mmCIF file of C-alpha atoms in Angstrom:
data_model
loop_
_atom_site.group_PDB
_atom_site.id
_atom_site.type_symbol
_atom_site.label_atom_id
_atom_site.label_comp_id
_atom_site.label_asym_id
_atom_site.label_seq_id
_atom_site.Cartn_x
_atom_site.Cartn_y
_atom_site.Cartn_z
ATOM 1 C CA UNK A 25 -6.584 20.237 10.032
ATOM 2 C CA UNK A 26 -6.695 18.132 13.207
ATOM 3 C CA UNK A 27 -3.258 16.606 12.743
ATOM 4 C CA UNK A 28 -0.874 14.724 14.972
ATOM 5 C CA UNK A 29 1.961 15.943 12.694
ATOM 6 C CA UNK A 30 3.767 12.640 13.189
ATOM 7 C CA UNK A 31 4.352 12.327 9.431
ATOM 8 C CA UNK A 32 5.139 15.938 8.552
ATOM 9 C CA UNK A 33 7.613 16.050 5.664
ATOM 10 C CA UNK A 34 6.869 12.451 4.646
ATOM 11 C CA UNK A 35 5.584 11.363 1.240
ATOM 12 C CA UNK A 36 3.178 8.441 0.959
ATOM 13 C CA UNK A 37 1.604 6.433 -1.827
ATOM 14 C CA UNK A 38 -1.593 4.498 -1.116
ATOM 15 C CA UNK A 39 -2.897 2.225 -3.859
ATOM 16 C CA UNK A 40 -6.618 1.775 -4.299
ATOM 17 C CA UNK A 41 -7.232 4.880 -2.227
ATOM 18 C CA UNK A 42 -10.405 6.156 -3.826
ATOM 19 C CA UNK A 43 -12.765 4.032 -1.756
ATOM 20 C CA UNK A 44 -13.086 1.849 1.314
ATOM 21 C CA UNK A 45 -10.058 0.995 3.424
ATOM 22 C CA UNK A 46 -7.651 2.775 1.088
ATOM 23 C CA UNK A 47 -9.608 6.008 1.307
ATOM 24 C CA UNK A 48 -9.513 5.886 5.106
ATOM 25 C CA UNK A 49 -5.772 5.148 5.080
ATOM 26 C CA UNK A 50 -4.988 8.033 2.742
ATOM 27 C CA UNK A 51 -7.055 10.377 4.886
ATOM 28 C CA UNK A 52 -5.343 9.224 8.062
ATOM 29 C CA UNK A 53 -1.824 9.645 6.655
ATOM 30 C CA UNK A 54 -2.713 13.124 5.381
ATOM 31 C CA UNK A 55 -4.170 13.989 8.772
ATOM 32 C CA UNK A 56 -0.861 12.974 10.320
ATOM 33 C CA UNK A 57 1.002 15.386 8.037
ATOM 34 C CA UNK A 58 2.097 13.319 5.026
ATOM 35 C CA UNK A 59 1.764 14.382 1.419
ATOM 36 C CA UNK A 60 -0.315 11.527 -0.019
ATOM 37 C CA UNK A 61 -0.450 10.143 -3.531
ATOM 38 C CA UNK A 62 -4.029 8.878 -3.874
ATOM 39 C CA UNK A 63 -3.925 6.070 -6.424
ATOM 40 C CA UNK A 64 -7.030 4.816 -8.191
ATOM 41 C CA UNK A 65 -7.717 2.254 -10.878
ATOM 42 C CA UNK A 66 -11.210 3.159 -12.049
ATOM 43 C CA UNK A 67 -12.621 5.365 -9.286
ATOM 44 C CA UNK A 68 -11.264 8.677 -10.556
ATOM 45 C CA UNK A 69 -14.170 10.774 -9.284
ATOM 46 C CA UNK A 70 -13.882 9.274 -5.802
ATOM 47 C CA UNK A 71 -10.119 9.837 -5.720
ATOM 48 C CA UNK A 72 -10.439 13.472 -6.802
ATOM 49 C CA UNK A 73 -13.135 13.983 -4.200
ATOM 50 C CA UNK A 74 -10.830 12.633 -1.498
ATOM 51 C CA UNK A 75 -7.957 14.868 -2.620
ATOM 52 C CA UNK A 76 -10.236 17.889 -2.424
ATOM 53 C CA UNK A 77 -11.449 16.820 1.014
ATOM 54 C CA UNK A 78 -7.887 16.447 2.281
ATOM 55 C CA UNK A 79 -6.914 19.856 0.922
ATOM 56 C CA UNK A 80 -9.952 21.544 2.420
ATOM 57 C CA UNK A 81 -8.955 20.097 5.788
ATOM 58 C CA UNK A 82 -5.462 21.568 5.493
ATOM 59 C CA UNK A 83 -3.639 18.497 4.219
ATOM 60 C CA UNK A 84 -1.804 17.777 1.002
ATOM 61 C CA UNK A 85 -2.613 15.134 -1.598
ATOM 62 C CA UNK A 86 -2.738 14.490 -5.315
ATOM 63 C CA UNK A 87 -4.488 11.836 -7.392
ATOM 64 C CA UNK A 88 -2.890 9.410 -9.824
ATOM 65 C CA UNK A 89 -4.584 6.817 -11.985
ATOM 66 C CA UNK A 90 -3.266 3.521 -13.356
ATOM 67 C CA UNK A 91 -4.928 0.135 -13.635
ATOM 68 C CA UNK A 92 -3.345 -2.750 -11.738
ATOM 69 C CA UNK A 93 -3.202 -6.342 -12.925
ATOM 70 C CA UNK A 94 -2.141 -5.459 -16.471
ATOM 71 C CA UNK A 95 1.319 -5.518 -18.109
ATOM 72 C CA UNK A 96 3.447 -2.561 -17.067
ATOM 73 C CA UNK A 97 1.149 -1.598 -14.205
ATOM 74 C CA UNK A 98 3.816 -0.815 -11.599
ATOM 75 C CA UNK A 99 5.764 1.371 -14.009
ATOM 76 C CA UNK A 100 2.597 3.226 -14.970
ATOM 77 C CA UNK A 101 1.737 3.856 -11.313
ATOM 78 C CA UNK A 102 5.117 5.413 -10.600
ATOM 79 C CA UNK A 103 5.180 7.385 -13.828
ATOM 80 C CA UNK A 104 1.921 8.981 -12.705
ATOM 81 C CA UNK A 105 3.200 9.316 -9.128
ATOM 82 C CA UNK A 106 6.400 11.068 -10.217
ATOM 83 C CA UNK A 107 4.448 13.441 -12.452
ATOM 84 C CA UNK A 108 1.982 14.256 -9.687
ATOM 85 C CA UNK A 109 4.753 14.823 -7.185
ATOM 86 C CA UNK A 110 6.650 17.127 -9.538
ATOM 87 C CA UNK A 111 3.519 19.180 -10.064
ATOM 88 C CA UNK A 112 2.870 19.303 -6.322
ATOM 89 C CA UNK A 113 6.411 20.527 -5.656
ATOM 90 C CA UNK A 114 6.199 23.146 -8.387
ATOM 91 C CA UNK A 115 2.967 24.526 -6.985
ATOM 92 C CA UNK A 116 3.629 24.207 -3.256
ATOM 93 C CA UNK A 117 7.318 23.311 -2.791
ATOM 94 C CA UNK A 118 8.946 21.136 -0.146
ATOM 95 C CA UNK A 119 8.462 17.439 0.591
ATOM 96 C CA UNK A 120 11.748 15.928 -0.318
ATOM 97 C CA UNK A 121 13.189 18.141 -3.040
ATOM 98 C CA UNK A 122 16.798 18.624 -2.074
ATOM 99 C CA UNK A 123 16.264 17.161 1.380
ATOM 100 C CA UNK A 124 18.575 14.792 3.160
ATOM 101 C CA UNK A 125 18.168 11.259 1.917
ATOM 102 C CA UNK A 126 17.920 12.050 -1.782
ATOM 103 C CA UNK A 127 20.138 9.565 -3.598
ATOM 104 C CA UNK A 128 22.344 11.069 -6.251
ATOM 105 C CA UNK A 129 23.803 8.080 -8.001
ATOM 106 C CA UNK A 130 23.333 4.539 -9.124
ATOM 107 C CA UNK A 131 21.996 1.379 -7.598
ATOM 108 C CA UNK A 132 18.639 0.150 -6.391
ATOM 109 C CA UNK A 133 19.550 1.044 -2.802
ATOM 110 C CA UNK A 134 21.620 4.167 -3.424
ATOM 111 C CA UNK A 135 25.370 4.550 -3.908
ATOM 112 C CA UNK A 136 27.403 3.041 -1.099
ATOM 113 C CA UNK A 137 24.409 1.721 0.823
ATOM 114 C CA UNK A 138 23.972 -1.840 1.974
ATOM 115 C CA UNK A 139 22.479 -3.952 -0.773
ATOM 116 C CA UNK A 140 23.964 -2.020 -3.689
ATOM 117 C CA UNK A 141 23.973 -4.201 -6.789
ATOM 118 C CA UNK A 142 27.222 -5.105 -8.474
ATOM 119 C CA UNK A 143 27.642 -4.238 -12.126
ATOM 120 C CA UNK A 144 25.677 -6.530 -14.392
ATOM 121 C CA UNK A 145 23.176 -7.547 -11.712
ATOM 122 C CA UNK A 146 20.410 -5.176 -12.602
ATOM 123 C CA UNK A 147 16.815 -6.105 -11.939
ATOM 124 C CA UNK A 148 13.889 -5.089 -14.102
ATOM 125 C CA UNK A 149 13.809 -1.332 -14.442
ATOM 126 C CA UNK A 150 17.278 -0.705 -12.948
ATOM 127 C CA UNK A 151 19.789 1.511 -14.725
ATOM 128 C CA UNK A 152 22.901 0.684 -16.684
ATOM 129 C CA UNK A 153 26.184 1.902 -15.221
ATOM 130 C CA UNK A 154 26.652 5.560 -15.948
ATOM 131 C CA UNK A 155 23.004 6.371 -16.485
ATOM 132 C CA UNK A 156 21.810 9.346 -14.480
ATOM 133 C CA UNK A 157 19.535 8.737 -11.530
ATOM 134 C CA UNK A 158 15.952 9.896 -11.926
ATOM 135 C CA UNK A 159 14.847 13.016 -10.145
ATOM 136 C CA UNK A 160 12.305 10.837 -8.353
ATOM 137 C CA UNK A 161 14.917 9.252 -6.081
ATOM 138 C CA UNK A 162 14.469 10.146 -2.446
ATOM 139 C CA UNK A 163 10.823 10.984 -3.104
ATOM 140 C CA UNK A 164 8.942 8.346 -1.125
ATOM 141 C CA UNK A 165 8.727 7.383 2.534
ATOM 142 C CA UNK A 166 5.607 5.234 2.841
ATOM 143 C CA UNK A 167 4.137 2.708 0.418
ATOM 144 C CA UNK A 168 0.781 1.158 1.301
ATOM 145 C CA UNK A 169 -0.144 -1.750 -0.966
ATOM 146 C CA UNK A 170 -3.879 -1.596 -0.399
ATOM 147 C CA UNK A 171 -5.465 -2.146 -3.814
ATOM 148 C CA UNK A 172 -6.997 -5.558 -4.279
ATOM 149 C CA UNK A 173 -9.724 -7.582 -5.914
ATOM 150 C CA UNK A 174 -11.883 -10.371 -4.530
ATOM 151 C CA UNK A 175 -14.738 -12.672 -5.451
ATOM 152 C CA UNK A 176 -12.857 -15.703 -6.762
ATOM 153 C CA UNK A 177 -15.377 -18.258 -5.449
ATOM 154 C CA UNK A 178 -14.718 -21.862 -4.381
ATOM 155 C CA UNK A 179 -12.355 -24.132 -6.269
ATOM 156 C CA UNK A 180 -15.248 -25.784 -8.120
ATOM 157 C CA UNK A 181 -16.170 -22.469 -9.779
ATOM 158 C CA UNK A 182 -12.677 -21.080 -10.344
ATOM 159 C CA UNK A 183 -11.381 -20.417 -13.839
ATOM 160 C CA UNK A 184 -7.825 -19.748 -15.014
ATOM 161 C CA UNK A 185 -8.845 -16.182 -15.828
ATOM 162 C CA UNK A 186 -10.190 -15.515 -12.326
ATOM 163 C CA UNK A 187 -7.165 -17.135 -10.698
ATOM 164 C CA UNK A 188 -4.749 -15.115 -12.823
ATOM 165 C CA UNK A 189 -6.631 -11.909 -12.011
ATOM 166 C CA UNK A 190 -6.392 -12.561 -8.249
ATOM 167 C CA UNK A 191 -2.654 -13.179 -8.449
ATOM 168 C CA UNK A 192 -2.004 -10.283 -10.848
ATOM 169 C CA UNK A 193 -3.721 -7.637 -8.702
ATOM 170 C CA UNK A 194 -3.207 -8.959 -5.171
ATOM 171 C CA UNK A 195 0.323 -10.388 -5.379
ATOM 172 C CA UNK A 196 2.194 -9.547 -8.593
ATOM 173 C CA UNK A 197 1.295 -5.847 -8.641
ATOM 174 C CA UNK A 198 2.448 -5.227 -5.031
ATOM 175 C CA UNK A 199 5.683 -7.122 -5.722
ATOM 176 C CA UNK A 200 6.619 -4.907 -8.659
ATOM 177 C CA UNK A 201 5.317 -1.778 -6.973
ATOM 178 C CA UNK A 202 7.834 -2.448 -4.204
ATOM 179 C CA UNK A 203 10.563 -3.025 -6.799
ATOM 180 C CA UNK A 204 9.797 0.349 -8.371
ATOM 181 C CA UNK A 205 9.421 2.043 -4.996
ATOM 182 C CA UNK A 206 12.778 1.065 -3.518
ATOM 183 C CA UNK A 207 14.989 3.379 -5.623
ATOM 184 C CA UNK A 208 12.722 6.251 -4.601
ATOM 185 C CA UNK A 209 12.331 5.335 -0.941
ATOM 186 C CA UNK A 210 14.400 7.094 1.674
ATOM 187 C CA UNK A 211 16.092 5.080 4.399
ATOM 188 C CA UNK A 212 13.811 4.570 7.373
ATOM 189 C CA UNK A 213 10.796 4.188 5.106
ATOM 190 C CA UNK A 214 7.697 2.068 5.544
ATOM 191 C CA UNK A 215 6.105 -0.631 3.389
ATOM 192 C CA UNK A 216 2.673 -1.705 4.618
ATOM 193 C CA UNK A 217 0.800 -4.486 2.856
ATOM 194 C CA UNK A 218 -2.949 -4.839 3.320
ATOM 195 C CA UNK A 219 -3.764 -8.543 3.401
ATOM 196 C CA UNK A 220 -6.802 -10.307 4.866
ATOM 197 C CA UNK A 221 -7.768 -12.685 7.636
ATOM 198 C CA UNK A 222 -8.620 -15.014 4.742
ATOM 199 C CA UNK A 223 -4.913 -15.844 4.534
ATOM 200 C CA UNK A 224 -4.937 -17.082 8.143
ATOM 201 C CA UNK A 225 -8.298 -18.872 8.185
ATOM 202 C CA UNK A 226 -9.905 -21.625 6.153
ATOM 203 C CA UNK A 227 -11.746 -19.608 3.507
ATOM 204 C CA UNK A 228 -12.904 -22.060 0.826
ATOM 205 C CA UNK A 229 -15.607 -19.713 -0.494
ATOM 206 C CA UNK A 230 -12.891 -17.510 -2.047
ATOM 207 C CA UNK A 231 -9.854 -19.752 -2.284
ATOM 208 C CA UNK A 232 -7.837 -18.036 -5.021
ATOM 209 C CA UNK A 233 -8.298 -14.721 -3.217
ATOM 210 C CA UNK A 234 -7.012 -16.228 0.030
ATOM 211 C CA UNK A 235 -4.031 -17.733 -1.794
ATOM 212 C CA UNK A 236 -3.141 -14.383 -3.346
ATOM 213 C CA UNK A 237 -3.201 -12.700 0.059
ATOM 214 C CA UNK A 238 -1.030 -15.484 1.476
ATOM 215 C CA UNK A 239 1.575 -14.617 -1.155
ATOM 216 C CA UNK A 240 1.496 -11.014 0.055
ATOM 217 C CA UNK A 241 2.141 -12.198 3.626
ATOM 218 C CA UNK A 242 5.174 -14.183 2.472
ATOM 219 C CA UNK A 243 6.531 -11.181 0.575
ATOM 220 C CA UNK A 244 6.397 -9.150 3.783
ATOM 221 C CA UNK A 245 8.709 -11.569 5.582
ATOM 222 C CA UNK A 246 11.364 -11.630 2.872
ATOM 223 C CA UNK A 247 11.355 -7.880 2.340
ATOM 224 C CA UNK A 248 11.584 -7.183 6.071
ATOM 225 C CA UNK A 249 14.823 -9.129 6.271
ATOM 226 C CA UNK A 250 16.244 -7.710 3.047
ATOM 227 C CA UNK A 251 15.524 -4.074 3.850
ATOM 228 C CA UNK A 252 16.373 -3.994 7.544
ATOM 229 C CA UNK A 253 19.810 -2.603 6.790
ATOM 230 C CA UNK A 254 18.191 0.519 5.418
ATOM 231 C CA UNK A 255 15.914 0.931 8.398
ATOM 232 C CA UNK A 256 12.867 0.240 6.232
ATOM 233 C CA UNK A 257 10.136 -1.648 8.064
ATOM 234 C CA UNK A 258 7.787 -3.989 6.215
ATOM 235 C CA UNK A 259 4.584 -5.216 7.817
ATOM 236 C CA UNK A 260 1.259 -6.761 6.908
ATOM 237 C CA UNK A 261 -2.142 -5.680 8.184
ATOM 238 C CA UNK A 262 -4.852 -8.345 8.043
ATOM 239 C CA UNK A 263 -8.363 -6.878 8.275
ATOM 240 C CA UNK A 264 -11.373 -9.003 9.076
ATOM 241 C CA UNK A 265 -14.818 -8.113 7.756
ATOM 242 C CA UNK A 266 -14.815 -4.372 7.065
ATOM 243 C CA UNK A 267 -17.817 -2.460 5.775
ATOM 244 C CA UNK A 268 -16.733 -1.635 2.237
ATOM 245 C CA UNK A 269 -18.073 -1.998 -1.294
ATOM 246 C CA UNK A 270 -15.877 -5.061 -1.803
ATOM 247 C CA UNK A 271 -17.937 -7.226 0.541
ATOM 248 C CA UNK A 272 -21.329 -5.522 0.191
ATOM 249 C CA UNK A 273 -22.777 -8.700 -1.309
ATOM 250 C CA UNK A 274 -22.249 -10.409 2.048
ATOM 251 C CA UNK A 275 -24.366 -7.801 3.899
ATOM 252 C CA UNK A 276 -27.511 -7.672 1.809
ATOM 253 C CA UNK A 277 -29.932 -8.613 4.616
ATOM 254 C CA UNK A 278 -30.157 -7.767 8.340
ATOM 255 C CA UNK A 279 -29.563 -11.436 9.095
ATOM 256 C CA UNK A 280 -26.401 -11.511 7.010
ATOM 257 C CA UNK A 281 -25.092 -8.357 8.677
ATOM 258 C CA UNK A 282 -25.803 -9.783 12.115
ATOM 259 C CA UNK A 283 -24.002 -13.016 11.263
ATOM 260 C CA UNK A 284 -20.884 -11.139 10.180
ATOM 261 C CA UNK A 285 -20.981 -8.881 13.236
ATOM 262 C CA UNK A 286 -21.297 -11.886 15.525
ATOM 263 C CA UNK A 287 -17.932 -13.228 14.350
ATOM 264 C CA UNK A 288 -16.221 -10.334 16.155
ATOM 265 C CA UNK A 289 -16.016 -10.281 19.948
ATOM 266 C CA UNK A 290 -17.291 -6.691 19.709
ATOM 267 C CA UNK A 291 -20.406 -7.847 17.843
ATOM 268 C CA UNK A 292 -19.996 -5.371 15.017
ATOM 269 C CA UNK A 293 -18.581 -5.202 11.513
ATOM 270 C CA UNK A 294 -15.280 -3.375 11.227
ATOM 271 C CA UNK A 295 -14.989 0.141 9.852
ATOM 272 C CA UNK A 296 -12.311 1.420 7.439
ATOM 273 C CA UNK A 297 -11.004 3.715 10.204
ATOM 274 C CA UNK A 298 -10.294 0.659 12.372
ATOM 275 C CA UNK A 299 -7.702 -0.413 9.799
ATOM 276 C CA UNK A 300 -6.473 3.081 8.913
ATOM 277 C CA UNK A 301 -5.536 3.832 12.519
ATOM 278 C CA UNK A 302 -3.320 0.737 12.662
ATOM 279 C CA UNK A 303 -1.657 1.729 9.383
ATOM 280 C CA UNK A 304 -1.101 5.234 10.772
ATOM 281 C CA UNK A 305 0.724 3.702 13.717
ATOM 282 C CA UNK A 306 2.890 1.449 11.512
ATOM 283 C CA UNK A 307 3.776 4.429 9.309
ATOM 284 C CA UNK A 308 4.961 6.454 12.301
ATOM 285 C CA UNK A 309 8.271 6.469 14.120
ATOM 286 C CA UNK A 310 6.545 4.787 17.052
ATOM 287 C CA UNK A 311 6.591 1.550 15.012
ATOM 288 C CA UNK A 312 10.298 1.708 14.180
ATOM 289 C CA UNK A 313 11.063 -1.555 16.035
ATOM 290 C CA UNK A 314 8.282 -3.555 14.372
ATOM 291 C CA UNK A 315 8.983 -5.351 11.104
ATOM 292 C CA UNK A 316 8.135 -8.610 9.383
ATOM 293 C CA UNK A 317 4.895 -8.857 11.327
ATOM 294 C CA UNK A 318 1.301 -9.747 10.503
ATOM 295 C CA UNK A 319 -1.083 -7.581 12.520
ATOM 296 C CA UNK A 320 -4.509 -9.145 12.906
ATOM 297 C CA UNK A 321 -7.031 -6.292 12.665
ATOM 298 C CA UNK A 322 -10.131 -8.406 12.828
ATOM 299 C CA UNK A 323 -11.771 -7.301 16.054
ATOM 300 C CA UNK A 324 -11.247 -10.690 17.632
ATOM 301 C CA UNK A 325 -12.833 -12.583 14.728
ATOM 302 C CA UNK A 326 -13.612 -16.232 15.534
ATOM 303 C CA UNK A 327 -11.957 -16.223 18.947
#
């Protein structure tokens, strides 16, 4: 595999990794040496195909399925992630089992670390005093909150159901995925949230979607400050128009494609790899001094 090996020994989870931007991100992290959990909601065949592709190229990956935007979604994702990781370790070994950084006792941030909760201050999913720590602790280095949904329409066409769906998938799910990830994440880890230029531009044609991505941007800021003591960086990547299934309806004619391309100074529509390469950088040690930032990956959109 043509690998930079910058992430060798690291474990990553990429949500919504079966298609589009998430697929490119998972492939890039695997190329750089990480063991990648390829999450999917409904695209099982695509996720399994990607895992096979990564393995054939000399990388390591496993698929895990769980729908987002439903009650208990974050817990279901990590239940599947933990099971997939255990199986991967049993078959191939390595990647965190018994390595430095595995937490052995209580607390969301590990015993004795900055941010350890006092007794009685447990959050959702945290353990009572005296309960044993799960074997999953110390089993994650990189979380990429990529999965999302779009198509909310303008305010005049919005419904409570559509609004709730946007918030549930694009904001609530990442929030609780982070909550579940932190006990597992080793110090010096990476949280990378995939947002959208829609959160930084007037985007009335999909207002609830833009609002949900704005919430993700705000989460990045708070987490970056909270987790700095553990050396965990938290950043947002904001893609512009990228050629994926999600926005295919906006590229149905040559004229429509040309109009989208013209919004970039490079006069083209972005590719998933354009975003994946930025995520690969943020996941690496080269980005250790970058946190709490929104990286515009829009190819100079609307300059």
